[in-house]
């Protein structure tokens, strides 16, 4: 009831915050990528609410300040500067898109405030410096997961890919998948691309159909995959489609039966009996009335990992906090057990989900490459 | 060969959707000489309204859902058109009308403002005074199928579907209907008079405000129809601020310009042209530069014919 | 009872005052002319009567009903028709369509046809050019079209703003002759003219406007003899 | 006529023609203006008078024929090049720079003769300042002459019609032309104003030693001021001569005047 | 006749003046040419050394973006406001300038220093970490300034290309072509190859600069650029931009542009070569847009073409219209207001963009002529404006 799950954007006015610890989140809450920003924020808000209900961190309540960056690098820089300088947050969560994490990351690095990106997968994000962390896969790993699953488990050799060339996530994952798949001895027959805002993929799918691949790797977001799948089926492309964690969403049911028998890599399985997972699913569903997508789960994990580090940190001073985050080992998160490695990336396993009747379920686990 | 025919059918199918949206641009431009940048948002609104109304009717998407009888689809379409018509009316009255005498650039900026407003209101979802509310929300939704998914024609692996036929047919029908309206009716004559000069039209006893409102309402209803058909064709609707809508609107606008903005048949021609260029470009050149083809075509056409393919060059008498 | 009566009209463009305290009356069946030098405010007065410009103060009555606050199209409907300065014909429409627009508020097809016929009999040239785009007509033809178009609505009062502007002498005489004919058929005419000599010859009464004020009003033939008017407007 | 041929002609037009689609708007139009000439061009509406001006000033490109300004061939050149050659004009439908001030309108004309480039403008070189001061002075003088100096700060579009016409003339004069083409400069003026304007035009011609060609429908005026008159009808030159000849010419009476004025 | 006599008198007022008295003394050239620039430099210096530390990181961040937006808005004013050519592809020029400068500085740093970190001097120092060491006007500064100018030049070249169609196209048609151009730039930049990184040092060293120009980062954008733009540099460019725009506006050159806006045919009739002027307006305008893009990329340290589409162009256009078409001071003020507005509106939370768009509509309705109309802020304080040389 109190400012427990405050997503308030009021600047610190002393009285309102009391002794609360402030953390910031920046993301695209409006504009064309709002879907992802809102999901992440929902996950973070849920984590904050739970944490505060459980007495906060070290006896202090957490206050979350969320700033919208409209999906623009410039706004991201401004938002993060404001979070740090005006609001005095001890840590920053964000962004979904790698390009914006890369734009705003240097601010955190310079100001010595740790930043945890929930879902920026480009390897270069954490290369900004020792203040920048993440809880998601990086592209090379997930690309490998997709490739090795297709090659080793499904025994498929001939791939086509269809990716969003204007999105770093999609383009990065595509590249890593192709690398890995070819290294494993597979053959990528054709790579096709689309751009943000495209909604008709029949031209690309027609080109792919001509090559007759055994499967299509589609490293995109669920917002596009549904249409791609439907159009593929209409064009008579019947091979399985395989994707990454961008697929995770209950909106996949929008595809009807078009995605039946398709697979995607994910951080965790919703059938996983671990209490972290089941609690999260239940609470998320009761709070927001829908199942979380991976952005929400990663936002939730990023926040909880941060709280965990806060508890362990010598002080909430940026460098102490960063040290604590860096030393995270086997943290029990929804999206798997996270260990922060020397690159400040998250080491965790990946699972493969299979889709049937608009629902997805656990299919396999993939180990990291040796 | 299959690829050629496939590309051709797809290009025409998507092109006729462009044409449908372009009709609205061209109508408003032809009468008011004003690029209604909010048109693509009314189009998005049309699609989302169709979804919302279909949901009210208890329809749902997904596997196993059957297509309801045809009159339900028609009812959804009609209601969406009415809804968008009302919104179009309000937009014109509240945002554009006060700017009648202002420079055109101002109206353009206002249109951008309206567009931002519609986008951001559409994606709203949140808490207000402890109540959860939602306009359309930030998540994509699946439109229930109202047109049976039937294949009309087969050619090897190429299928021509009912939905595409309906889109093409509607575009053609509306083109003819608008052409008739503008050139054969009293309202159309008044519209053309208003397009020349508001004051002169008023001196003929024409209620200029009403004609402009009518134009806008009509344009918005066209957008709604296009939105409905879009929802039929692509099932999944992205949130209102998504680039999909903007880009579709932009390409439709480009189509209108290529065909000769203000020219109703030009919109149709331009739409199909753009659709074909896009698909043949992706299929036979490179998938990387889809939008580049469209915009390059635009630039080339305008350099060769500065007022579009069917547009009339307005020579100023000195 | 005057057909049109303008009372104490003040009109401004921003801070520039164009008309001050203008009052005048036009009786049924008259031809009244308004003369005055450039920028005197003649056009402004006509524009105010047909509501294209809003007055700051004052009132306008037509048939004893106040029309000051009406919209332009409502005033047209009441029977006031304005042929604006510079003709303003619909350049991209045909002659025929222009005329039809003139009769826009008439819905009865028969009456429209009757008006058209009358118009074509007044201006036979227009009948010849029926399907031509109005923008390609010559200046004089455009002027005839503008007047013809105004007559289509069978106005009680016709406001003419400088109908002779830029026309060849032959045509000017013709236009003035037509004004007389129209008037003889019962239309009241309010004529704004620079060609003061001609205007005063056809008109019954006249007003003289100087920098936004009515400075004289009299029977036209008197003004034609008035030394001041002669000096200022008739070229000595 | 033959005595007017030679290098001392300011404007020499030979057989220019143009067609619009099927319409021959101007056919084999010829004219010669010696220094100090004040000639008239008349004809019914749509005769092609304005079109002839447009041909001379490069707005339209003639289909045939040639135009010389001070001995320099200008047909086929761009309008701005023709302006530099010494031909200036006013427009039948006034074309002022409406949003600009009256003074700026005339300065626009004056700058043609006092040119300096972008670097000079940005660095404010001595040449630039000098040129700019010269332009300014020249412009103010012209406003004075035309009697609209008191309105120099107003926006051109807000001037009354008559003053707009005067301003157009001032702007044209500011380009320091040798030949001035006036398209119905007195339209919309009352007889007294017309009379004043004509005096002014005469004086301008004397002062600036120009040749002036004038389109006007007011016969009283044309006949009293022009030394020679050319009559166009349907693009054809149907008569040319001094005022009394023209007034007596039956073709002109039939096509244009109607009856003797 | 009395009037004739008066006319004659009016005619004779113009005593002939010797042209030499109009020419200012030669010594006055230097102060006249450079005094404003000097003032601009001093102001930029004050902002950098005194104001920036006082307002903190958040304030100076806004200050920087405001400065960049001023350059963008005023440069667009030259095309849209002065010349009346309707351009909505300004972000495209910005992107070109930004990527060019980014590539030069990034790859140049590798070639010169062997890494892409900051090698700046006194006026490029953002006080980011540690203390300031290094040369007063560090060598990195020179690279940066060169890159900025190069960015401007590349954008200007593109401006020339876009200016050409403006000769044939009018109004909305030109607008849509510029928009198309901007989108093409965006798509092409998004389709470039991946950036070479520090692991590829040898490859960078051995590849000629021009060949590196297609390795611009693709979808991710160009990242890891050393951030040289500081308040000083940005405001120095703001000063240059303003001086250019104001001097242009109040000169024959600028009036020629204005006359094109007002009436092309009449402009030609008074000897204006409209072809040349239109193209030059585009070139000048896009040069500064390119510079602004360079400053932007080198301030944030990354640049992403995906964000520089037509929506960004619209933002700039809004500043121009809001300021008053053709008003330099208006565009400047509007740029400042519109940079700050989204931050001011943060308190309305998720309704921010809604309030923003409503404000936009309302501002257009209540002040259609923009903040200052076509005039300048200083005109509002003066009744008569003795301009030019008078
Ligand atoms: N739109 C306007 N904005 C500002 N001032 C205007 C406007 N229209 C007219 N004026 C001014 O109002 C005054 C009266 O103009 P109006 O056009 O009524 O004169 P007029 O008598 O018709 O002159 P003319 O014989 O030239 O047609 C003039 O001083 C003119 O400059
Ligand atoms: N750009 C054009 N395209 C087609 N026809 C044109 C064009 N310009 C002029 N005309 C036609 O050429 C003819 C001559 O027109 P012009 O304007 O020269 O006449 P004018 O002698 O100036 O008449 P007025 O006295 O009415 O001004 C007209 O029939 C006109 O319609
Ligand atoms: Mg008038
Ligand atoms: Mg003419």
Tab-separated table of N, CA and C in Angstrom, chain A residues 29-35 38-39 42 163 165 191-204 206-207 209-210 222-227 230-231 233-235 251 253-254 256-257 284 290 293 357-358, chain B residues 2-3 6-7 10 14 17-18 61-63 120 123 125 138-143 149 157-159 161 163 230 232-236 238-239 241-245 247-248 251 278-279 282-283 287-291:
chain	number	residue	atom	x	y	z
A	29	UNK	N	9.355	2.772	-22.489
A	29	UNK	CA	8.003	2.583	-21.963
A	29	UNK	C	6.954	3.097	-22.938
A	30	UNK	N	7.396	3.962	-23.854
A	30	UNK	CA	6.481	4.421	-24.892
A	30	UNK	C	7.183	4.218	-26.224
A	31	UNK	N	6.465	4.456	-27.291
A	31	UNK	CA	7.071	4.329	-28.609
A	31	UNK	C	6.992	2.915	-29.123
A	32	UNK	N	7.706	2.667	-30.214
A	32	UNK	CA	7.465	1.432	-30.932
A	32	UNK	C	7.982	0.204	-30.183
A	33	UNK	N	8.891	0.390	-29.226
A	33	UNK	CA	9.376	-0.787	-28.516
A	33	UNK	C	8.822	-0.891	-27.104
A	34	UNK	N	7.731	-0.195	-26.878
A	34	UNK	CA	7.156	-0.159	-25.535
A	34	UNK	C	6.864	-1.554	-24.999
A	35	UNK	N	6.485	-2.453	-25.896
A	35	UNK	CA	6.152	-3.803	-25.463
A	35	UNK	C	7.228	-4.371	-24.537
A	38	UNK	N	7.839	-2.232	-21.177
A	38	UNK	CA	6.767	-2.415	-20.196
A	38	UNK	C	6.899	-3.782	-19.531
A	39	UNK	N	7.185	-4.812	-20.326
A	39	UNK	CA	7.347	-6.151	-19.749
A	39	UNK	C	8.460	-6.162	-18.720
A	42	UNK	N	7.454	-4.426	-15.638
A	42	UNK	CA	6.537	-5.245	-14.849
A	42	UNK	C	7.307	-6.248	-13.991
A	163	UNK	N	16.079	-13.010	-40.262
A	163	UNK	CA	16.329	-12.182	-39.078
A	163	UNK	C	15.995	-10.735	-39.355
A	165	UNK	N	17.223	-7.244	-39.590
A	165	UNK	CA	18.545	-6.647	-39.714
A	165	UNK	C	18.629	-5.273	-39.047
A	191	UNK	N	20.287	-16.768	-46.073
A	191	UNK	CA	19.964	-15.875	-44.964
A	191	UNK	C	19.125	-14.744	-45.507
A	192	UNK	N	17.965	-14.582	-44.943
A	192	UNK	CA	17.090	-13.493	-45.388
A	192	UNK	C	16.845	-12.538	-44.228
A	193	UNK	N	16.627	-11.297	-44.572
A	193	UNK	CA	16.454	-10.302	-43.521
A	193	UNK	C	15.209	-9.480	-43.770
A	194	UNK	N	14.673	-8.933	-42.701
A	194	UNK	CA	13.609	-7.946	-42.808
A	194	UNK	C	14.005	-6.799	-41.892
A	195	UNK	N	13.151	-5.808	-41.795
A	195	UNK	CA	13.494	-4.656	-40.959
A	195	UNK	C	12.355	-4.343	-40.011
A	196	UNK	N	12.656	-3.532	-39.035
A	196	UNK	CA	11.621	-3.071	-38.112
A	196	UNK	C	10.461	-2.510	-38.906
A	197	UNK	N	9.279	-2.900	-38.545
A	197	UNK	CA	8.135	-2.322	-39.224
A	197	UNK	C	7.663	-3.150	-40.402
A	198	UNK	N	8.468	-4.116	-40.818
A	198	UNK	CA	7.976	-4.981	-41.891
A	198	UNK	C	6.920	-5.912	-41.313
A	199	UNK	N	5.906	-6.153	-42.065
A	199	UNK	CA	4.881	-7.056	-41.578
A	199	UNK	C	4.560	-8.117	-42.602
A	200	UNK	N	5.139	-7.963	-43.757
A	200	UNK	CA	4.882	-8.978	-44.766
A	200	UNK	C	6.199	-9.630	-45.135
A	201	UNK	N	6.275	-10.911	-44.852
A	201	UNK	CA	7.544	-11.602	-45.036
A	201	UNK	C	7.478	-12.580	-46.198
A	202	UNK	N	6.433	-12.482	-46.974
A	202	UNK	CA	6.262	-13.529	-47.990
A	202	UNK	C	7.372	-13.502	-49.034
A	203	UNK	N	7.916	-12.307	-49.315
A	203	UNK	CA	8.997	-12.279	-50.298
A	203	UNK	C	10.192	-13.087	-49.796
A	204	UNK	N	10.559	-12.839	-48.543
A	204	UNK	CA	11.705	-13.563	-47.998
A	204	UNK	C	11.400	-15.051	-47.891
A	206	UNK	N	9.356	-16.760	-49.610
A	206	UNK	CA	9.356	-17.376	-50.933
A	206	UNK	C	10.778	-17.744	-51.341
A	207	UNK	N	11.689	-16.805	-51.100
A	207	UNK	CA	13.091	-17.084	-51.433
A	207	UNK	C	13.603	-18.275	-50.646
A	209	UNK	N	11.762	-20.699	-49.427
A	209	UNK	CA	11.083	-21.901	-49.916
A	209	UNK	C	11.809	-22.492	-51.130
A	210	UNK	N	12.304	-21.606	-51.981
A	210	UNK	CA	13.020	-22.075	-53.174
A	210	UNK	C	14.203	-22.951	-52.808
A	222	UNK	N	8.800	-12.248	-30.463
A	222	UNK	CA	7.502	-12.888	-30.683
A	222	UNK	C	6.549	-11.989	-31.460
A	223	UNK	N	6.784	-10.660	-31.350
A	223	UNK	CA	5.892	-9.749	-32.055
A	223	UNK	C	5.934	-9.980	-33.564
A	224	UNK	N	7.057	-10.510	-34.049
A	224	UNK	CA	7.156	-10.751	-35.489
A	224	UNK	C	6.950	-12.219	-35.846
A	225	UNK	N	7.374	-13.066	-34.906
A	225	UNK	CA	7.394	-14.485	-35.239
A	225	UNK	C	6.013	-15.004	-35.596
A	226	UNK	N	5.015	-14.492	-34.907
A	226	UNK	CA	3.665	-14.988	-35.168
A	226	UNK	C	3.295	-14.778	-36.633
A	227	UNK	N	3.532	-13.578	-37.104
A	227	UNK	CA	3.202	-13.303	-38.506
A	227	UNK	C	4.072	-14.100	-39.464
A	230	UNK	N	2.760	-17.684	-39.576
A	230	UNK	CA	1.512	-17.822	-40.335
A	230	UNK	C	1.746	-17.696	-41.832
A	231	UNK	N	2.581	-16.729	-42.171
A	231	UNK	CA	2.815	-16.535	-43.600
A	231	UNK	C	3.598	-17.699	-44.196
A	233	UNK	N	3.466	-20.757	-43.283
A	233	UNK	CA	2.573	-21.903	-43.494
A	233	UNK	C	1.679	-21.673	-44.711
A	234	UNK	N	1.238	-20.417	-44.863
A	234	UNK	CA	0.393	-20.133	-46.030
A	234	UNK	C	1.145	-20.371	-47.323
A	235	UNK	N	2.445	-20.113	-47.268
A	235	UNK	CA	3.232	-20.308	-48.482
A	235	UNK	C	3.614	-21.762	-48.665
A	251	UNK	N	1.759	-14.665	-26.235
A	251	UNK	CA	1.154	-14.228	-27.497
A	251	UNK	C	1.465	-15.203	-28.632
A	253	UNK	N	0.420	-17.903	-28.883
A	253	UNK	CA	-0.835	-18.592	-29.208
A	253	UNK	C	-1.548	-17.897	-30.371
A	254	UNK	N	-1.181	-16.606	-30.571
A	254	UNK	CA	-1.767	-15.879	-31.696
A	254	UNK	C	-1.488	-16.554	-33.031
A	256	UNK	N	-1.889	-19.500	-33.716
A	256	UNK	CA	-2.727	-20.665	-33.980
A	256	UNK	C	-1.863	-21.904	-34.073
A	257	UNK	N	-2.101	-22.726	-35.093
A	257	UNK	CA	-1.302	-23.947	-35.184
A	257	UNK	C	-0.067	-23.767	-36.055
A	284	UNK	N	3.251	-13.344	-10.980
A	284	UNK	CA	3.173	-12.488	-12.169
A	284	UNK	C	1.774	-12.551	-12.761
A	290	UNK	N	-1.358	-12.215	-16.934
A	290	UNK	CA	-0.856	-12.949	-18.090
A	290	UNK	C	0.462	-13.612	-17.714
A	293	UNK	N	6.663	-12.832	-20.359
A	293	UNK	CA	7.575	-13.147	-21.453
A	293	UNK	C	8.995	-13.127	-20.907
A	357	UNK	N	0.133	-26.424	-30.142
A	357	UNK	CA	-1.189	-25.842	-29.854
A	357	UNK	C	-1.103	-24.488	-29.181
A	358	UNK	N	-0.127	-23.704	-29.559
A	358	UNK	CA	-0.025	-22.365	-29.010
A	358	UNK	C	0.634	-22.327	-27.632
B	2	UNK	N	7.765	-20.444	-60.527
B	2	UNK	CA	6.902	-20.372	-59.354
B	2	UNK	C	7.196	-19.100	-58.586
B	3	UNK	N	8.510	-18.846	-58.448
B	3	UNK	CA	8.887	-17.677	-57.667
B	3	UNK	C	8.363	-16.403	-58.327
B	6	UNK	N	4.680	-16.273	-57.678
B	6	UNK	CA	4.466	-16.005	-56.255
B	6	UNK	C	4.741	-14.537	-55.938
B	7	UNK	N	5.862	-14.054	-56.454
B	7	UNK	CA	6.232	-12.669	-56.193
B	7	UNK	C	5.188	-11.724	-56.753
B	10	UNK	N	1.995	-11.937	-54.554
B	10	UNK	CA	2.220	-11.287	-53.263
B	10	UNK	C	2.336	-9.779	-53.438
B	14	UNK	N	-0.154	-7.220	-51.507
B	14	UNK	CA	0.293	-6.188	-50.577
B	14	UNK	C	0.087	-4.812	-51.192
B	17	UNK	N	-3.254	-3.458	-50.640
B	17	UNK	CA	-3.414	-2.907	-49.285
B	17	UNK	C	-2.851	-1.486	-49.237
B	18	UNK	N	-1.682	-1.327	-49.813
B	18	UNK	CA	-1.125	0.041	-49.891
B	18	UNK	C	-2.106	0.965	-50.585
B	61	UNK	N	-9.383	-15.600	-31.472
B	61	UNK	CA	-8.473	-16.152	-32.466
B	61	UNK	C	-7.917	-17.461	-31.955
B	62	UNK	N	-7.077	-18.068	-32.741
B	62	UNK	CA	-6.377	-19.238	-32.269
B	62	UNK	C	-6.848	-20.492	-32.959
B	63	UNK	N	-6.148	-21.554	-32.654
B	63	UNK	CA	-6.467	-22.802	-33.328
B	63	UNK	C	-7.846	-23.271	-32.894
B	120	UNK	N	0.255	7.036	-28.666
B	120	UNK	CA	0.543	6.871	-27.248
B	120	UNK	C	-0.692	6.596	-26.422
B	123	UNK	N	-1.463	2.790	-26.854
B	123	UNK	CA	-0.668	1.783	-26.147
B	123	UNK	C	-0.793	1.895	-24.635
B	125	UNK	N	-1.705	1.475	-20.912
B	125	UNK	CA	-2.229	0.443	-20.037
B	125	UNK	C	-1.651	0.759	-18.691
B	138	UNK	N	0.146	-2.417	-24.647
B	138	UNK	CA	1.388	-2.475	-25.417
B	138	UNK	C	1.654	-3.823	-26.092
B	139	UNK	N	0.798	-4.835	-25.862
B	139	UNK	CA	1.112	-6.158	-26.402
B	139	UNK	C	0.368	-6.442	-27.693
B	140	UNK	N	0.970	-7.224	-28.550
B	140	UNK	CA	0.273	-7.574	-29.788
B	140	UNK	C	-0.902	-8.499	-29.494
B	141	UNK	N	-1.880	-8.411	-30.349
B	141	UNK	CA	-3.064	-9.252	-30.168
B	141	UNK	C	-3.379	-9.944	-31.491
B	142	UNK	N	-4.105	-11.052	-31.371
B	142	UNK	CA	-4.448	-11.772	-32.595
B	142	UNK	C	-5.887	-11.482	-32.968
B	143	UNK	N	-6.076	-11.110	-34.179
B	143	UNK	CA	-7.408	-10.810	-34.692
B	143	UNK	C	-8.105	-12.112	-35.040
B	149	UNK	N	-10.486	-18.668	-44.398
B	149	UNK	CA	-9.166	-18.787	-45.005
B	149	UNK	C	-9.235	-19.795	-46.135
B	157	UNK	N	3.034	-24.153	-56.444
B	157	UNK	CA	3.029	-23.874	-55.011
B	157	UNK	C	2.385	-22.530	-54.696
B	158	UNK	N	1.961	-21.839	-55.727
B	158	UNK	CA	1.425	-20.497	-55.490
B	158	UNK	C	-0.065	-20.578	-55.229
B	159	UNK	N	-0.485	-19.875	-54.153
B	159	UNK	CA	-1.911	-19.861	-53.852
B	159	UNK	C	-2.401	-18.435	-53.857
B	161	UNK	N	-5.298	-16.275	-52.260
B	161	UNK	CA	-6.253	-16.501	-51.187
B	161	UNK	C	-7.422	-15.554	-51.214
B	163	UNK	N	-8.626	-13.810	-48.810
B	163	UNK	CA	-8.362	-12.527	-48.149
B	163	UNK	C	-7.759	-11.530	-49.132
B	230	UNK	N	-6.431	-5.188	-43.122
B	230	UNK	CA	-5.089	-5.517	-42.649
B	230	UNK	C	-5.188	-6.590	-41.570
B	232	UNK	N	-7.456	-8.688	-41.122
B	232	UNK	CA	-7.845	-9.974	-41.700
B	232	UNK	C	-6.636	-10.673	-42.315
B	233	UNK	N	-5.814	-9.877	-42.969
B	233	UNK	CA	-4.698	-10.467	-43.709
B	233	UNK	C	-3.588	-10.893	-42.779
B	234	UNK	N	-3.267	-10.045	-41.813
B	234	UNK	CA	-2.092	-10.331	-40.981
B	234	UNK	C	-2.406	-10.762	-39.562
B	235	UNK	N	-3.636	-10.919	-39.217
B	235	UNK	CA	-4.029	-11.504	-37.938
B	235	UNK	C	-3.385	-10.870	-36.711
B	236	UNK	N	-2.061	-10.777	-36.679
B	236	UNK	CA	-1.483	-10.233	-35.439
B	236	UNK	C	-1.342	-8.718	-35.541
B	238	UNK	N	0.135	-5.369	-33.986
B	238	UNK	CA	1.104	-4.828	-33.043
B	238	UNK	C	0.541	-3.579	-32.400
B	239	UNK	N	1.125	-3.203	-31.296
B	239	UNK	CA	0.609	-2.037	-30.569
B	239	UNK	C	0.637	-0.784	-31.439
B	241	UNK	N	1.810	2.143	-31.400
B	241	UNK	CA	2.981	2.986	-31.686
B	241	UNK	C	4.039	2.211	-32.454
B	242	UNK	N	3.724	0.998	-32.835
B	242	UNK	CA	4.748	0.205	-33.509
B	242	UNK	C	5.061	0.760	-34.897
B	243	UNK	N	6.281	0.510	-35.313
B	243	UNK	CA	6.720	1.001	-36.615
B	243	UNK	C	5.909	0.431	-37.770
B	244	UNK	N	5.299	-0.726	-37.539
B	244	UNK	CA	4.529	-1.348	-38.621
B	244	UNK	C	3.538	-0.373	-39.224
B	245	UNK	N	2.801	0.290	-38.370
B	245	UNK	CA	1.737	1.183	-38.847
B	245	UNK	C	2.338	2.371	-39.572
B	247	UNK	N	5.193	2.632	-40.952
B	247	UNK	CA	5.853	2.272	-42.203
B	247	UNK	C	4.834	1.968	-43.303
B	248	UNK	N	3.783	1.262	-42.899
B	248	UNK	CA	2.736	0.992	-43.881
B	248	UNK	C	2.130	2.289	-44.370
B	251	UNK	N	4.550	4.012	-46.693
B	251	UNK	CA	4.620	3.418	-48.030
B	251	UNK	C	3.356	3.703	-48.814
B	278	UNK	N	8.633	-3.628	-54.314
B	278	UNK	CA	9.146	-4.160	-53.069
B	278	UNK	C	9.409	-5.660	-53.183
B	279	UNK	N	8.413	-6.361	-53.698
B	279	UNK	CA	8.539	-7.814	-53.719
B	279	UNK	C	9.559	-8.284	-54.748
B	282	UNK	N	13.058	-7.570	-53.321
B	282	UNK	CA	13.514	-8.530	-52.323
B	282	UNK	C	13.816	-9.875	-52.982
B	283	UNK	N	12.957	-10.263	-53.899
B	283	UNK	CA	13.122	-11.598	-54.472
B	283	UNK	C	14.320	-11.668	-55.415
B	287	UNK	N	17.410	-8.788	-50.143
B	287	UNK	CA	16.423	-8.587	-49.102
B	287	UNK	C	16.787	-7.420	-48.196
B	288	UNK	N	18.010	-6.942	-48.356
B	288	UNK	CA	18.490	-5.930	-47.407
B	288	UNK	C	17.849	-4.569	-47.635
B	289	UNK	N	17.464	-4.294	-48.868
B	289	UNK	CA	17.160	-2.907	-49.198
B	289	UNK	C	15.715	-2.666	-49.585
B	290	UNK	N	14.836	-3.434	-48.972
B	290	UNK	CA	13.421	-3.332	-49.293
B	290	UNK	C	12.914	-1.881	-49.343
B	291	UNK	N	13.156	-1.151	-48.273
B	291	UNK	CA	12.644	0.223	-48.236
B	291	UNK	C	13.393	1.125	-49.209
